[in-house]
């Protein structure tokens, strides 16, 4: 048993406070910068007191964009939402059905197929991404929502997690379903799927954030500015060469980009934590 010492408690809380401050201070600076005009941002030192230009900055980027990007940032947020939601629903659907087939169906080379899927985790993104871009180009799916989302719907990690969870379900459930004359898909929808809801919620949160934060893939696939995403769009707002970057509006765009993942985490926090706990059992 660890001895409860006052000095150790004080040190632990101090380290925790320092860590929280190190994480939150840059975020606070970004929030303050989003409330200032660009001249105030470039003052040395920049004030740490919030200004009065937040709604003006948000309105400007929402309607007109900024810097090298003239695409309305509201459109970029919509594209990011479509991409993240499609990737999330696609990953969950493909992964849970794949894991269900691997665990509950008997067919030749079943284990080999699973380990082939699992081995894709060993391949770096850089190895896979350019062949994938070439395939998308040959299928004429560049500059499209399908090209933006379909290649990212397969997930070895999600398949592995669902497989591990399904293997913990008692065999008696399957036997009882067979005795009742339930078909494989009825067993899936009536028994397996309801038991997987916490895992689904946890995977939904993780996958939505993964899809929302995509930067390299949209950069390679999309050249049409009307299909640009928010994360890649922020980079395009930063002026190159001798151009002046409107950092107040860039920070405002960053705040808008943070909101959807934050809302997803807050709304599904209870299910997310429960799903992570269940997956460790």
JSON list of N, CA and C in Angstrom, two decimals, residues 85-95 152-154:
[
{"chain": "A", "resi": 85, "resn": "UNK", "atom": "N", "xyz": [-18.55, 12.55, -40.75]},
{"chain": "A", "resi": 85, "resn": "UNK", "atom": "CA", "xyz": [-19.70, 11.70, -40.48]},
{"chain": "A", "resi": 85, "resn": "UNK", "atom": "C", "xyz": [-19.72, 10.49, -41.40]},
{"chain": "A", "resi": 86, "resn": "UNK", "atom": "N", "xyz": [-19.41, 10.70, -42.68]},
{"chain": "A", "resi": 86, "resn": "UNK", "atom": "CA", "xyz": [-19.39, 9.58, -43.63]},
{"chain": "A", "resi": 86, "resn": "UNK", "atom": "C", "xyz": [-18.30, 8.57, -43.27]},
{"chain": "A", "resi": 87, "resn": "UNK", "atom": "N", "xyz": [-17.12, 9.06, -42.92]},
{"chain": "A", "resi": 87, "resn": "UNK", "atom": "CA", "xyz": [-16.03, 8.17, -42.52]},
{"chain": "A", "resi": 87, "resn": "UNK", "atom": "C", "xyz": [-16.41, 7.39, -41.26]},
{"chain": "A", "resi": 88, "resn": "UNK", "atom": "N", "xyz": [-17.03, 8.08, -40.31]},
{"chain": "A", "resi": 88, "resn": "UNK", "atom": "CA", "xyz": [-17.41, 7.44, -39.05]},
{"chain": "A", "resi": 88, "resn": "UNK", "atom": "C", "xyz": [-18.42, 6.33, -39.27]},
{"chain": "A", "resi": 89, "resn": "UNK", "atom": "N", "xyz": [-19.51, 6.65, -39.96]},
{"chain": "A", "resi": 89, "resn": "UNK", "atom": "CA", "xyz": [-20.55, 5.65, -40.20]},
{"chain": "A", "resi": 89, "resn": "UNK", "atom": "C", "xyz": [-20.02, 4.51, -41.07]},
{"chain": "A", "resi": 90, "resn": "UNK", "atom": "N", "xyz": [-19.19, 4.85, -42.05]},
{"chain": "A", "resi": 90, "resn": "UNK", "atom": "CA", "xyz": [-18.63, 3.81, -42.91]},
{"chain": "A", "resi": 90, "resn": "UNK", "atom": "C", "xyz": [-17.69, 2.89, -42.16]},
{"chain": "A", "resi": 91, "resn": "UNK", "atom": "N", "xyz": [-16.80, 3.46, -41.35]},
{"chain": "A", "resi": 91, "resn": "UNK", "atom": "CA", "xyz": [-15.86, 2.64, -40.58]},
{"chain": "A", "resi": 91, "resn": "UNK", "atom": "C", "xyz": [-16.60, 1.70, -39.64]},
{"chain": "A", "resi": 92, "resn": "UNK", "atom": "N", "xyz": [-17.58, 2.24, -38.93]},
{"chain": "A", "resi": 92, "resn": "UNK", "atom": "CA", "xyz": [-18.32, 1.42, -37.97]},
{"chain": "A", "resi": 92, "resn": "UNK", "atom": "C", "xyz": [-19.06, 0.30, -38.68]},
{"chain": "A", "resi": 93, "resn": "UNK", "atom": "N", "xyz": [-19.73, 0.61, -39.78]},
{"chain": "A", "resi": 93, "resn": "UNK", "atom": "CA", "xyz": [-20.51, -0.40, -40.50]},
{"chain": "A", "resi": 93, "resn": "UNK", "atom": "C", "xyz": [-19.62, -1.50, -41.06]},
{"chain": "A", "resi": 94, "resn": "UNK", "atom": "N", "xyz": [-18.55, -1.11, -41.74]},
{"chain": "A", "resi": 94, "resn": "UNK", "atom": "CA", "xyz": [-17.66, -2.10, -42.34]},
{"chain": "A", "resi": 94, "resn": "UNK", "atom": "C", "xyz": [-16.97, -2.94, -41.27]},
{"chain": "A", "resi": 95, "resn": "UNK", "atom": "N", "xyz": [-16.52, -2.29, -40.21]},
{"chain": "A", "resi": 95, "resn": "UNK", "atom": "CA", "xyz": [-15.74, -2.99, -39.18]},
{"chain": "A", "resi": 95, "resn": "UNK", "atom": "C", "xyz": [-16.59, -3.96, -38.39]},
{"chain": "A", "resi": 152, "resn": "UNK", "atom": "N", "xyz": [-11.15, 5.90, -46.64]},
{"chain": "A", "resi": 152, "resn": "UNK", "atom": "CA", "xyz": [-10.87, 5.95, -45.21]},
{"chain": "A", "resi": 152, "resn": "UNK", "atom": "C", "xyz": [-11.88, 5.18, -44.38]},
{"chain": "A", "resi": 153, "resn": "UNK", "atom": "N", "xyz": [-12.78, 4.46, -45.03]},
{"chain": "A", "resi": 153, "resn": "UNK", "atom": "CA", "xyz": [-13.83, 3.75, -44.30]},
{"chain": "A", "resi": 153, "resn": "UNK", "atom": "C", "xyz": [-13.39, 2.40, -43.75]},
{"chain": "A", "resi": 154, "resn": "UNK", "atom": "N", "xyz": [-12.36, 1.81, -44.33]},
{"chain": "A", "resi": 154, "resn": "UNK", "atom": "CA", "xyz": [-11.87, 0.53, -43.81]},
{"chain": "A", "resi": 154, "resn": "UNK", "atom": "C", "xyz": [-10.97, 0.78, -42.61]}
]
